[in-house]
Amino acid sequence: MLCQLCQKRVATVHFTQIINNNRVEMYLCEKCANEKGNMNFISPLSLGDFLSGFFSTDIGDSYIATPDVNTRCEVCGMSFNDFQSTGKIGCNNCYKIFGDRLKPIIKRLHGNVEHIGKAPSGFSDSMIKTTKEIEKLKEELNRAIQAEEYEKAALLRDKIKELESRSSGQ
Amino acid sequence: MFGENAKSVSESDVVFSSRIRLARNFKNYPFPFRMNEKQCREVIEKVKDTVFSTSYAAADSFRFYDISSMDPIERQAMVEKHLISPDLAAMQTLSGVIISKDENISIMINEEDHLRIQCLYRGMQLDRAWENCKRIDSMLEEKIDFAYDNSFGYLTCCPTNVGTGMRASVMLHLPALVMTGYIKGILDACSKLNVAVRGIYGEKSDASGNMFQISNQVTLGLTEEEIISSITNISSQIIQQERTLRSELYRQNSYRFEDRVFRSYGLISNARILSSEEAMKLLSDVRLGVDMGIIKDVDIDTLDEIMDITQPANLQKITGKALSAGERDIKRAEIIRDRLRHRPNT
């Protein structure tokens, strides 16, 4: 997109001005924006800043110095602060060590903290998973019946039957 | 490019491609950005061993590429063909990819996660892509212990991918929705439904050539099948609206519609200089004309091929040397003229 003022350079600045209570928004190149605003621009929000804002735990505990603020993962050396500033988790073990603090963040991202999809074959709590899946399918079945989608409902019914017979056979 | 022709797959008038991607990590290694060189190398070797020495029947249909030893143009050419992600291409550390001969399956190694298993098919084929991803995943699982937690599911470097580790996406060609401006409503609706909309080359790219990629954002708390069915449902609604608008636009002013499509066809078949952006725009019009049965002497496969080979890096790969932007625009126009003249079905 070209600068809306000079129409020559690429617009890199989103310029917002409030004039007589009216909000005026323009996309400008840095040069025009500087001339127009006659001010120094705060550099665009860096990805790190954005993530740390997003991944910060609730205000409550970020201001209270928690005793384990210096805890580091013994496997990869990551601290929870490192995660907050990069948005990246270091290893398998970090999820165990920082699990309690990651939980609310993951909940915020996904609205959920219980995995119900595919699991490695060694993980044999598939019973619980099957039960959860049956519950979900039953909900879907109800919705399908309400929406009078009988073909879909029949498919769902068969799937539930199959899962139920499988879990009782275990 | 996907090894099957467009007419044989469903919804190919609007759906360009379907893709499933699974993120997986080794349990016993730090995630890639915290690994040292030795660990990076070990992870690559373990994945290679598993894929190539396994009893897996199709092992000989895969090939390994060492990304670290490839120059930037070669890497970018793979991105343009959707074989690897832009992030893998940008890796400074040891990384690689295993690609199937038909180019439908790629297993990226040491990207943000140790493994990114990707299956890509043309048209609406998310189910097929998932079946194949699942097969590859299970095959790898026989030899590799993945990072997995009972509650969080598959563990990933970024918490936005935990759980299934799955991203399901479809690439849609939506010229009528763009022309009428209704696309804005669609984009708004998608964001409310937790569905991400991106440009053709994924994150941070523009929707050039009226191509939009829609994908799930939530990866935890849903089964893979649920994710696929929600993306399928949303796409089928968008497809329906796009089709309705196409025929409505044509009905309202068929001369103007045909004029636009044929003008673009004329331009793209005769131009001597074509920028990437202009080519994508014209290709979109021609594709629309072909899908609507207005242009009869070009097929979609030819257009797909053109779209692939006229991207900057592939163009330079074909030419065998680095080209300036100006030289590329000339070469691009030349290749397109040539392909459109040697149409397979004329």
Short mmCIF file of C-alpha atoms in Angstrom, two decimals:
data_model
loop_
_atom_site.label_atom_id
_atom_site.label_comp_id
_atom_site.label_asym_id
_atom_site.label_seq_id
_atom_site.Cartn_x
_atom_site.Cartn_y
_atom_site.Cartn_z
CA MET A 1 0.00 0.00 0.00
CA LEU A 2 1.26 3.46 -0.90
CA CYS A 3 1.38 6.40 1.46
CA GLN A 4 -1.91 8.26 1.27
CA LEU A 5 -0.20 11.64 1.33
CA CYS A 6 2.73 11.45 -1.07
CA GLN A 7 1.49 8.41 -3.02
CA LYS A 8 5.12 7.56 -3.67
CA ARG A 9 6.56 5.62 -0.79
CA VAL A 10 5.22 2.51 0.87
CA ALA A 11 2.97 3.20 3.84
CA THR A 12 4.50 1.82 7.02
CA VAL A 13 2.73 3.87 9.65
CA HIS A 14 -0.88 3.67 10.74
CA PHE A 15 -1.59 7.29 11.65
CA THR A 16 -4.55 8.15 13.86
CA GLN A 17 -5.49 11.68 14.76
CA ILE A 18 -8.41 12.95 16.78
CA ILE A 19 -9.64 16.23 15.29
CA ASN A 20 -12.72 17.81 16.92
CA ASN A 21 -13.70 14.45 18.32
CA ASN A 22 -13.49 12.88 14.89
CA ARG A 23 -11.12 10.04 14.44
CA VAL A 24 -9.03 10.36 11.26
CA GLU A 25 -7.06 7.31 10.20
CA MET A 26 -4.40 7.30 7.52
CA TYR A 27 -1.72 5.00 6.23
CA LEU A 28 1.47 6.97 5.73
CA CYS A 29 5.10 6.49 4.93
CA GLU A 30 7.50 7.29 7.73
CA LYS A 31 8.61 10.59 6.16
CA CYS A 32 5.11 12.02 5.69
CA ALA A 33 4.02 10.73 9.05
CA ASN A 34 6.94 12.49 10.70
CA GLU A 35 6.14 15.74 8.92
CA LYS A 36 2.45 15.53 9.61
CA GLY A 37 2.71 14.51 13.21
CA ASN A 38 5.96 16.33 13.94
CA MET A 39 6.67 13.80 16.56
CA ASN A 40 8.71 10.75 17.18
CA PHE A 41 6.96 7.53 16.58
CA ILE A 42 7.01 4.78 19.04
CA SER A 43 8.48 1.88 17.16
CA PRO A 44 5.89 -0.66 16.07
CA LEU A 45 5.02 -3.21 18.69
CA SER A 46 7.55 -6.02 18.57
CA LEU A 47 6.42 -9.62 18.47
CA GLY A 48 8.07 -10.18 21.83
CA ASP A 49 6.10 -7.35 23.46
CA PHE A 50 2.92 -8.62 21.94
CA LEU A 51 3.49 -12.14 23.19
CA SER A 52 4.56 -11.14 26.65
CA GLY A 53 1.35 -9.13 26.91
CA PHE A 54 -0.65 -12.10 25.82
CA PHE A 55 1.14 -14.74 27.82
CA SER A 56 1.36 -12.81 31.04
CA THR A 57 -0.48 -14.54 33.83
CA ASP A 58 -3.14 -12.58 35.59
CA ILE A 59 -2.15 -9.28 37.15
CA GLY A 60 -2.52 -10.79 40.61
CA ASP A 61 0.55 -12.96 40.50
CA SER A 62 2.69 -10.91 38.16
CA TYR A 63 3.10 -8.22 40.82
CA ILE A 64 3.56 -10.51 43.74
CA ALA A 65 7.07 -11.88 43.71
CA THR A 66 6.45 -15.58 43.67
CA PRO A 67 9.22 -17.56 45.34
CA ASP A 68 9.77 -19.75 42.28
CA VAL A 69 10.28 -16.85 39.89
CA ASN A 70 13.82 -18.05 39.29
CA THR A 71 12.91 -21.67 38.75
CA ARG A 72 14.54 -23.02 35.65
CA CYS A 73 13.76 -26.22 33.82
CA GLU A 74 16.57 -28.63 34.66
CA VAL A 75 16.45 -30.15 31.18
CA CYS A 76 16.60 -27.14 28.90
CA GLY A 77 17.28 -24.26 31.27
CA MET A 78 14.18 -22.24 30.40
CA SER A 79 12.59 -19.96 33.01
CA PHE A 80 8.96 -18.90 33.00
CA ASN A 81 10.12 -15.36 32.18
CA ASP A 82 11.86 -16.69 29.07
CA PHE A 83 8.57 -18.19 27.98
CA GLN A 84 6.68 -14.97 28.63
CA SER A 85 9.05 -12.95 26.51
CA THR A 86 9.38 -15.39 23.58
CA GLY A 87 6.07 -17.25 23.66
CA LYS A 88 8.03 -20.46 23.22
CA ILE A 89 8.27 -23.41 25.55
CA GLY A 90 11.65 -25.11 25.82
CA CYS A 91 10.96 -28.83 26.15
CA ASN A 92 8.73 -31.65 27.30
CA ASN A 93 9.81 -31.16 30.92
CA CYS A 94 8.86 -27.43 30.94
CA TYR A 95 5.24 -28.43 30.58
CA LYS A 96 5.56 -30.44 33.81
CA ILE A 97 7.45 -27.77 35.77
CA PHE A 98 5.40 -24.79 34.62
CA GLY A 99 2.18 -26.73 34.03
CA ASP A 100 0.20 -24.89 36.69
CA ARG A 101 1.10 -21.52 35.25
CA LEU A 102 0.66 -22.64 31.66
CA LYS A 103 -2.80 -24.01 32.30
CA PRO A 104 -4.65 -20.67 32.49
CA ILE A 105 -2.80 -19.46 29.39
CA ILE A 106 -3.64 -22.58 27.42
CA LYS A 107 -7.21 -22.32 28.63
CA ARG A 108 -7.37 -18.76 27.33
CA LEU A 109 -5.97 -19.84 23.95
CA HIS A 110 -8.12 -22.90 23.40
CA GLY A 111 -11.00 -22.48 25.82
CA ASN A 112 -10.09 -25.92 27.05
CA VAL A 113 -7.30 -27.90 28.72
CA GLU A 114 -8.35 -31.48 28.06
CA HIS A 115 -7.01 -33.24 25.00
CA ILE A 116 -9.48 -35.69 23.48
CA GLY A 117 -7.94 -36.41 20.10
CA LYS A 118 -5.45 -39.01 18.88
CA ALA A 119 -2.99 -40.30 21.50
CA PRO A 120 0.19 -42.34 21.13
CA SER A 121 -0.64 -46.03 21.24
CA GLY A 122 1.21 -46.55 24.54
CA PHE A 123 -1.14 -44.23 26.37
CA SER A 124 -3.88 -46.54 27.48
CA ASP A 125 -6.19 -44.16 29.21
CA SER A 126 -8.11 -44.48 25.99
CA MET A 127 -11.03 -45.64 28.15
CA ILE A 128 -11.44 -42.16 29.56
CA LYS A 129 -10.99 -40.70 26.13
CA THR A 130 -13.58 -42.99 24.63
CA THR A 131 -16.03 -42.02 27.34
CA LYS A 132 -15.38 -38.36 26.66
CA GLU A 133 -15.80 -38.89 22.97
CA ILE A 134 -19.06 -40.76 23.45
CA GLU A 135 -20.37 -37.85 25.51
CA LYS A 136 -19.42 -35.44 22.78
CA LEU A 137 -20.98 -37.58 20.09
CA LYS A 138 -24.19 -37.80 22.08
CA GLU A 139 -24.34 -34.03 22.26
CA GLU A 140 -23.78 -33.85 18.54
CA LEU A 141 -26.49 -36.44 18.01
CA ASN A 142 -28.95 -34.31 19.96
CA ARG A 143 -28.07 -31.28 17.90
CA ALA A 144 -28.46 -33.25 14.68
CA ILE A 145 -31.88 -34.52 15.74
CA GLN A 146 -32.99 -31.02 16.68
CA ALA A 147 -31.82 -29.75 13.30
CA GLU A 148 -33.65 -32.65 11.65
CA GLU A 149 -30.45 -33.86 10.04
CA TYR A 150 -31.46 -37.50 10.26
CA GLU A 151 -28.79 -38.89 7.97
CA LYS A 152 -26.10 -37.32 10.11
CA ALA A 153 -27.88 -38.51 13.25
CA ALA A 154 -27.92 -42.08 11.98
CA LEU A 155 -24.18 -41.93 11.31
CA LEU A 156 -23.55 -40.53 14.78
CA ARG A 157 -25.73 -43.20 16.37
CA ASP A 158 -23.72 -45.94 14.67
CA LYS A 159 -20.45 -44.36 15.75
CA ILE A 160 -21.63 -44.18 19.38
CA LYS A 161 -22.69 -47.84 19.27
CA GLU A 162 -19.33 -48.82 17.89
CA LEU A 163 -17.42 -46.88 20.56
CA GLU A 164 -19.62 -48.22 23.35
CA SER A 165 -19.12 -51.80 22.31
CA ARG A 166 -15.39 -51.22 21.98
CA SER A 167 -15.05 -49.66 25.45
CA SER A 168 -17.09 -52.38 27.12
CA GLY A 169 -14.91 -54.97 25.44
CA GLN A 170 -11.76 -53.49 26.94
CA MET B 1 1.71 -30.35 -9.50
CA PHE B 2 -0.31 -32.45 -7.07
CA GLY B 3 -0.16 -35.46 -9.34
CA GLU B 4 -3.84 -35.64 -10.17
CA ASN B 5 -5.91 -33.47 -12.42
CA ALA B 6 -8.24 -30.83 -11.19
CA LYS B 7 -11.40 -32.16 -12.79
CA SER B 8 -11.19 -35.39 -10.82
CA VAL B 9 -11.41 -33.77 -7.37
CA SER B 10 -14.40 -32.28 -5.64
CA GLU B 11 -15.12 -28.55 -5.33
CA SER B 12 -12.06 -27.72 -7.39
CA ASP B 13 -13.86 -24.76 -8.97
CA VAL B 14 -13.42 -22.88 -5.67
CA VAL B 15 -11.11 -25.00 -3.51
CA PHE B 16 -7.53 -24.85 -4.67
CA SER B 17 -6.06 -27.22 -2.09
CA SER B 18 -6.55 -28.90 1.28
CA ARG B 19 -3.84 -29.36 3.87
CA ILE B 20 -3.42 -31.05 7.24
CA ARG B 21 -0.40 -30.36 9.38
CA LEU B 22 0.56 -32.13 12.61
CA ALA B 23 3.12 -30.77 15.07
CA ARG B 24 5.11 -33.40 17.00
CA ASN B 25 8.13 -33.30 19.29
CA PHE B 26 10.62 -35.78 20.68
CA LYS B 27 10.16 -36.41 24.38
CA ASN B 28 13.88 -36.66 25.09
CA TYR B 29 15.20 -33.60 23.29
CA PRO B 30 14.64 -29.90 24.03
CA PHE B 31 12.48 -28.23 21.38
CA PRO B 32 14.48 -27.09 18.32
CA PHE B 33 15.27 -23.51 19.38
CA ARG B 34 16.95 -24.82 22.54
CA MET B 35 18.93 -27.63 20.92
CA ASN B 36 22.66 -27.58 20.19
CA GLU B 37 24.08 -28.64 16.85
CA LYS B 38 24.72 -32.20 17.95
CA GLN B 39 21.15 -32.62 19.13
CA CYS B 40 19.79 -31.11 15.90
CA ARG B 41 21.80 -33.63 13.94
CA GLU B 42 20.63 -36.54 16.09
CA VAL B 43 16.97 -35.61 15.66
CA ILE B 44 17.37 -35.44 11.88
CA GLU B 45 19.16 -38.81 11.82
CA LYS B 46 16.52 -40.47 14.00
CA VAL B 47 13.70 -39.28 11.78
CA LYS B 48 15.56 -40.38 8.66
CA ASP B 49 16.28 -43.80 10.18
CA THR B 50 12.64 -44.24 11.09
CA VAL B 51 11.28 -43.29 7.69
CA PHE B 52 13.89 -44.97 5.51
CA SER B 53 14.80 -48.13 7.42
CA THR B 54 11.34 -48.96 8.58
CA SER B 55 9.36 -51.86 7.31
CA TYR B 56 7.09 -49.12 6.07
CA ALA B 57 6.19 -50.28 2.60
CA ALA B 58 6.40 -46.91 0.92
CA ALA B 59 9.80 -45.91 2.35
CA ASP B 60 11.37 -45.80 -1.08
CA SER B 61 8.87 -43.22 -2.25
CA PHE B 62 10.36 -40.59 0.08
CA ARG B 63 13.40 -38.39 -0.33
CA PHE B 64 15.37 -36.38 2.23
CA TYR B 65 16.50 -32.80 1.57
CA ASP B 66 19.04 -31.08 3.79
CA ILE B 67 17.61 -27.58 4.12
CA SER B 68 20.76 -26.27 5.83
CA SER B 69 22.85 -26.94 2.74
CA MET B 70 20.40 -25.41 0.25
CA ASP B 71 20.76 -21.88 -1.08
CA PRO B 72 18.01 -19.31 -0.44
CA ILE B 73 16.51 -19.62 -3.93
CA GLU B 74 16.14 -23.39 -3.67
CA ARG B 75 14.55 -23.03 -0.25
CA GLN B 76 12.15 -20.35 -1.45
CA ALA B 77 11.23 -22.48 -4.48
CA MET B 78 10.06 -25.19 -2.07
CA VAL B 79 8.02 -22.64 -0.12
CA GLU B 80 6.35 -21.48 -3.33
CA LYS B 81 5.37 -25.06 -4.07
CA HIS B 82 3.98 -25.35 -0.53
CA LEU B 83 6.36 -28.22 0.24
CA ILE B 84 7.90 -26.46 3.23
CA SER B 85 6.87 -23.56 5.45
CA PRO B 86 8.43 -20.08 5.21
CA ASP B 87 9.72 -20.65 8.75
CA LEU B 88 11.62 -23.79 7.77
CA ALA B 89 13.13 -21.96 4.79
CA ALA B 90 14.36 -19.23 7.15
CA MET B 91 16.05 -21.65 9.58
CA GLN B 92 19.68 -20.85 10.34
CA THR B 93 20.17 -24.06 12.28
CA LEU B 94 20.34 -27.66 11.04
CA SER B 95 17.04 -28.64 9.52
CA GLY B 96 15.66 -30.84 6.79
CA VAL B 97 12.59 -32.19 5.11
CA ILE B 98 11.45 -35.58 3.84
CA ILE B 99 9.15 -35.30 0.84
CA SER B 100 7.16 -37.99 -0.93
CA LYS B 101 7.78 -38.42 -4.65
CA ASP B 102 4.26 -37.27 -5.51
CA GLU B 103 4.94 -34.19 -3.35
CA ASN B 104 1.74 -34.71 -1.35
CA ILE B 105 3.47 -35.50 1.92
CA SER B 106 6.27 -33.60 3.61
CA ILE B 107 7.84 -34.17 7.00
CA MET B 108 9.67 -31.04 8.12
CA ILE B 109 12.41 -31.60 10.68
CA ASN B 110 13.61 -29.00 13.22
CA GLU B 111 11.24 -26.22 12.33
CA GLU B 112 9.54 -24.63 15.35
CA ASP B 113 8.76 -28.19 16.44
CA HIS B 114 10.93 -31.26 15.84
CA LEU B 115 8.41 -32.54 13.33
CA ARG B 116 5.77 -30.98 11.19
CA ILE B 117 3.95 -33.64 9.19
CA GLN B 118 2.07 -32.12 6.28
CA CYS B 119 -0.26 -33.64 3.68
CA LEU B 120 -1.47 -31.50 0.83
CA TYR B 121 -4.02 -32.40 -1.83
CA ARG B 122 -5.80 -30.38 -4.43
CA GLY B 123 -9.49 -29.66 -4.14
CA MET B 124 -11.52 -30.49 -1.06
CA GLN B 125 -9.75 -33.52 0.44
CA LEU B 126 -9.17 -32.83 4.12
CA ASP B 127 -10.26 -36.34 5.09
CA ARG B 128 -7.75 -37.93 2.77
CA ALA B 129 -5.01 -35.58 4.01
CA TRP B 130 -5.85 -36.53 7.61
CA GLU B 131 -5.80 -40.26 6.85
CA ASN B 132 -2.31 -39.90 5.42
CA CYS B 133 -1.03 -37.71 8.26
CA LYS B 134 -2.37 -40.23 10.75
CA ARG B 135 -0.61 -43.05 8.93
CA ILE B 136 2.74 -41.20 8.92
CA ASP B 137 2.27 -40.18 12.56
CA SER B 138 1.64 -43.76 13.66
CA MET B 139 4.59 -44.99 11.62
CA LEU B 140 6.92 -42.48 13.33
CA GLU B 141 5.44 -43.28 16.72
CA GLU B 142 6.61 -46.88 16.50
CA LYS B 143 10.23 -45.74 16.84
CA ILE B 144 10.05 -42.26 18.37
CA ASP B 145 8.74 -41.29 21.82
CA PHE B 146 6.70 -38.15 21.33
CA ALA B 147 6.25 -35.46 23.96
CA TYR B 148 2.72 -36.10 25.19
CA ASP B 149 0.73 -35.21 28.27
CA ASN B 150 -2.56 -36.75 29.36
CA SER B 151 -4.20 -33.40 29.77
CA PHE B 152 -2.45 -31.14 27.24
CA GLY B 153 -2.12 -33.80 24.53
CA TYR B 154 0.81 -33.53 22.14
CA LEU B 155 3.23 -30.93 23.49
CA THR B 156 4.47 -28.23 21.16
CA CYS B 157 6.95 -25.40 21.30
CA CYS B 158 4.19 -22.79 21.02
CA PRO B 159 1.18 -23.35 23.27
CA THR B 160 -1.10 -22.33 20.38
CA ASN B 161 -0.50 -25.78 18.84
CA VAL B 162 -0.84 -28.15 21.82
CA GLY B 163 -3.39 -30.94 21.95
CA THR B 164 -3.93 -32.40 18.54
CA GLY B 165 -1.05 -30.33 17.13
CA MET B 166 -3.24 -30.14 14.09
CA ARG B 167 -3.84 -27.33 11.65
CA ALA B 168 -6.42 -28.09 8.95
CA SER B 169 -6.58 -25.58 6.15
CA VAL B 170 -8.17 -25.07 2.77
CA MET B 171 -7.09 -22.63 0.09
CA LEU B 172 -10.07 -20.98 -1.55
CA HIS B 173 -10.24 -18.93 -4.74
CA LEU B 174 -12.84 -16.24 -4.05
CA PRO B 175 -12.90 -13.68 -6.88
CA ALA B 176 -16.66 -13.01 -6.78
CA LEU B 177 -16.70 -12.42 -3.04
CA VAL B 178 -13.79 -10.00 -3.47
CA MET B 179 -15.37 -8.22 -6.48
CA THR B 180 -18.61 -7.60 -4.62
CA GLY B 181 -16.92 -6.68 -1.35
CA TYR B 182 -18.82 -9.40 0.53
CA ILE B 183 -15.49 -10.93 1.46
CA LYS B 184 -15.27 -8.52 4.38
CA GLY B 185 -18.33 -10.03 6.00
CA ILE B 186 -16.89 -13.50 5.50
CA LEU B 187 -13.59 -12.51 7.09
CA ASP B 188 -15.40 -10.98 10.07
CA ALA B 189 -17.52 -14.09 10.51
CA CYS B 190 -14.46 -16.33 10.34
CA SER B 191 -12.68 -14.41 13.08
CA LYS B 192 -15.74 -14.83 15.30
CA LEU B 193 -15.72 -18.57 14.67
CA ASN B 194 -12.07 -18.91 15.71
CA VAL B 195 -11.05 -19.56 12.15
CA ALA B 196 -7.93 -17.87 10.82
CA VAL B 197 -7.82 -16.37 7.33
CA ARG B 198 -4.47 -15.87 5.64
CA GLY B 199 -2.96 -15.24 2.23
CA ILE B 200 -1.71 -17.91 -0.13
CA TYR B 201 1.74 -18.41 1.43
CA GLY B 202 0.49 -18.73 4.97
CA GLU B 203 1.21 -16.51 7.89
CA LYS B 204 2.13 -12.91 7.16
CA SER B 205 1.27 -13.16 3.45
CA ASP B 206 -1.28 -11.20 1.42
CA ALA B 207 -4.28 -12.68 -0.30
CA SER B 208 -2.80 -12.31 -3.76
CA GLY B 209 -4.76 -13.61 -6.71
CA ASN B 210 -7.95 -13.71 -4.60
CA MET B 211 -6.63 -16.81 -2.80
CA PHE B 212 -7.53 -17.17 0.86
CA GLN B 213 -6.41 -19.83 3.27
CA ILE B 214 -8.76 -20.64 6.10
CA SER B 215 -7.68 -22.76 9.05
CA ASN B 216 -8.56 -23.72 12.62
CA GLN B 217 -7.06 -21.80 15.53
CA VAL B 218 -8.08 -24.06 18.38
CA THR B 219 -6.08 -27.30 18.56
CA LEU B 220 -6.97 -28.57 22.04
CA GLY B 221 -10.23 -29.98 23.36
CA LEU B 222 -11.54 -31.09 20.00
CA THR B 223 -10.94 -34.32 18.15
CA GLU B 224 -9.15 -34.14 14.82
CA GLU B 225 -12.38 -35.15 13.10
CA GLU B 226 -14.26 -32.29 14.77
CA ILE B 227 -11.66 -29.78 13.62
CA ILE B 228 -11.89 -31.12 10.08
CA SER B 229 -15.65 -31.07 10.05
CA SER B 230 -15.80 -27.48 11.30
CA ILE B 231 -13.37 -26.29 8.62
CA THR B 232 -15.28 -28.33 6.03
CA ASN B 233 -18.60 -26.81 7.11
CA ILE B 234 -17.34 -23.26 7.09
CA SER B 235 -15.69 -23.74 3.70
CA SER B 236 -18.74 -25.28 2.17
CA GLN B 237 -20.77 -22.24 3.17
CA ILE B 238 -18.17 -19.93 1.67
CA ILE B 239 -18.03 -22.08 -1.48
CA GLN B 240 -21.80 -21.87 -1.82
CA GLN B 241 -21.79 -18.08 -1.49
CA GLU B 242 -18.95 -17.72 -3.96
CA ARG B 243 -20.78 -19.86 -6.52
CA THR B 244 -24.05 -17.99 -6.08
CA LEU B 245 -22.29 -14.65 -6.52
CA ARG B 246 -20.42 -15.87 -9.60
CA SER B 247 -23.59 -16.86 -11.38
CA GLU B 248 -25.43 -13.78 -10.17
CA LEU B 249 -22.69 -11.47 -11.46
CA TYR B 250 -22.72 -13.30 -14.76
CA ARG B 251 -26.49 -13.17 -15.01
CA GLN B 252 -26.64 -9.45 -14.27
CA ASN B 253 -24.13 -8.43 -16.89
CA SER B 254 -22.74 -11.26 -18.93
CA TYR B 255 -21.01 -8.97 -21.46
CA ARG B 256 -19.12 -7.14 -18.80
CA PHE B 257 -18.22 -10.39 -17.05
CA GLU B 258 -16.97 -12.03 -20.24
CA ASP B 259 -15.17 -8.85 -21.20
CA ARG B 260 -13.21 -8.83 -17.96
CA VAL B 261 -12.30 -12.48 -18.19
CA PHE B 262 -11.29 -12.36 -21.86
CA ARG B 263 -9.36 -9.12 -21.46
CA SER B 264 -7.28 -10.72 -18.75
CA TYR B 265 -6.84 -13.82 -20.91
CA GLY B 266 -5.73 -11.64 -23.82
CA LEU B 267 -3.33 -9.69 -21.63
CA ILE B 268 -1.73 -12.65 -19.95
CA SER B 269 -1.30 -14.55 -23.23
CA ASN B 270 0.38 -11.61 -24.96
CA ALA B 271 2.12 -9.46 -22.38
CA ARG B 272 5.90 -9.10 -22.61
CA ILE B 273 6.46 -7.92 -19.04
CA LEU B 274 4.48 -9.32 -16.12
CA SER B 275 5.08 -8.63 -12.45
CA SER B 276 4.24 -11.42 -10.01
CA GLU B 277 1.36 -9.39 -8.65
CA GLU B 278 -0.16 -8.66 -12.07
CA ALA B 279 0.25 -12.27 -13.16
CA MET B 280 -1.60 -13.49 -10.05
CA LYS B 281 -4.41 -11.01 -10.67
CA LEU B 282 -4.79 -12.00 -14.34
CA LEU B 283 -4.53 -15.71 -13.52
CA SER B 284 -7.37 -15.27 -11.05
CA ASP B 285 -9.60 -13.81 -13.80
CA VAL B 286 -8.66 -16.54 -16.28
CA ARG B 287 -9.24 -19.23 -13.64
CA LEU B 288 -12.67 -17.76 -13.00
CA GLY B 289 -13.39 -17.81 -16.74
CA VAL B 290 -12.34 -21.46 -17.00
CA ASP B 291 -14.32 -22.51 -13.90
CA MET B 292 -17.43 -20.80 -15.29
CA GLY B 293 -17.01 -22.50 -18.66
CA ILE B 294 -16.50 -19.15 -20.42
CA ILE B 295 -12.91 -19.85 -21.46
CA LYS B 296 -12.86 -23.29 -22.97
CA ASP B 297 -9.40 -23.75 -24.42
CA VAL B 298 -7.33 -23.67 -21.22
CA ASP B 299 -7.48 -26.16 -18.38
CA ILE B 300 -7.05 -25.55 -14.68
CA ASP B 301 -4.00 -27.80 -14.48
CA THR B 302 -2.14 -25.52 -16.88
CA LEU B 303 -3.09 -22.50 -14.76
CA ASP B 304 -1.93 -24.27 -11.59
CA GLU B 305 1.37 -25.09 -13.20
CA ILE B 306 1.80 -21.49 -14.35
CA MET B 307 1.07 -20.21 -10.86
CA ASP B 308 3.76 -22.49 -9.43
CA ILE B 309 6.54 -21.92 -11.91
CA THR B 310 6.17 -18.17 -12.25
CA GLN B 311 6.77 -17.37 -8.59
CA PRO B 312 10.11 -15.55 -8.17
CA ALA B 313 12.26 -18.41 -6.84
CA ASN B 314 10.92 -21.13 -9.14
CA LEU B 315 11.39 -18.82 -12.09
CA GLN B 316 15.05 -18.44 -11.18
CA LYS B 317 15.40 -22.17 -10.60
CA ILE B 318 14.04 -22.91 -14.08
CA THR B 319 16.27 -20.28 -15.66
CA GLY B 320 19.21 -21.62 -13.69
CA LYS B 321 20.50 -18.24 -12.56
CA ALA B 322 19.67 -15.32 -10.31
CA LEU B 323 17.48 -12.75 -12.05
CA SER B 324 16.76 -9.15 -11.16
CA ALA B 325 13.12 -8.21 -10.63
CA GLY B 326 13.01 -6.65 -14.11
CA GLU B 327 14.48 -9.76 -15.75
CA ARG B 328 12.04 -11.95 -13.86
CA ASP B 329 9.06 -10.00 -15.16
CA ILE B 330 10.21 -10.56 -18.75
CA LYS B 331 10.96 -14.25 -18.17
CA ARG B 332 7.62 -14.71 -16.43
CA ALA B 333 5.70 -13.25 -19.37
CA GLU B 334 7.69 -15.47 -21.75
CA ILE B 335 6.97 -18.68 -19.84
CA ILE B 336 3.29 -17.89 -19.50
CA ARG B 337 2.95 -17.17 -23.24
CA ASP B 338 4.71 -20.41 -23.97
CA ARG B 339 2.55 -22.52 -21.63
CA LEU B 340 -0.66 -21.00 -22.90
CA ARG B 341 0.37 -21.64 -26.50
CA HIS B 342 1.24 -25.29 -25.87
CA ARG B 343 -1.97 -26.16 -24.16
CA PRO B 344 -2.36 -29.88 -23.68
CA ASN B 345 -5.93 -29.98 -24.95
CA THR B 346 -5.64 -28.01 -28.18
#
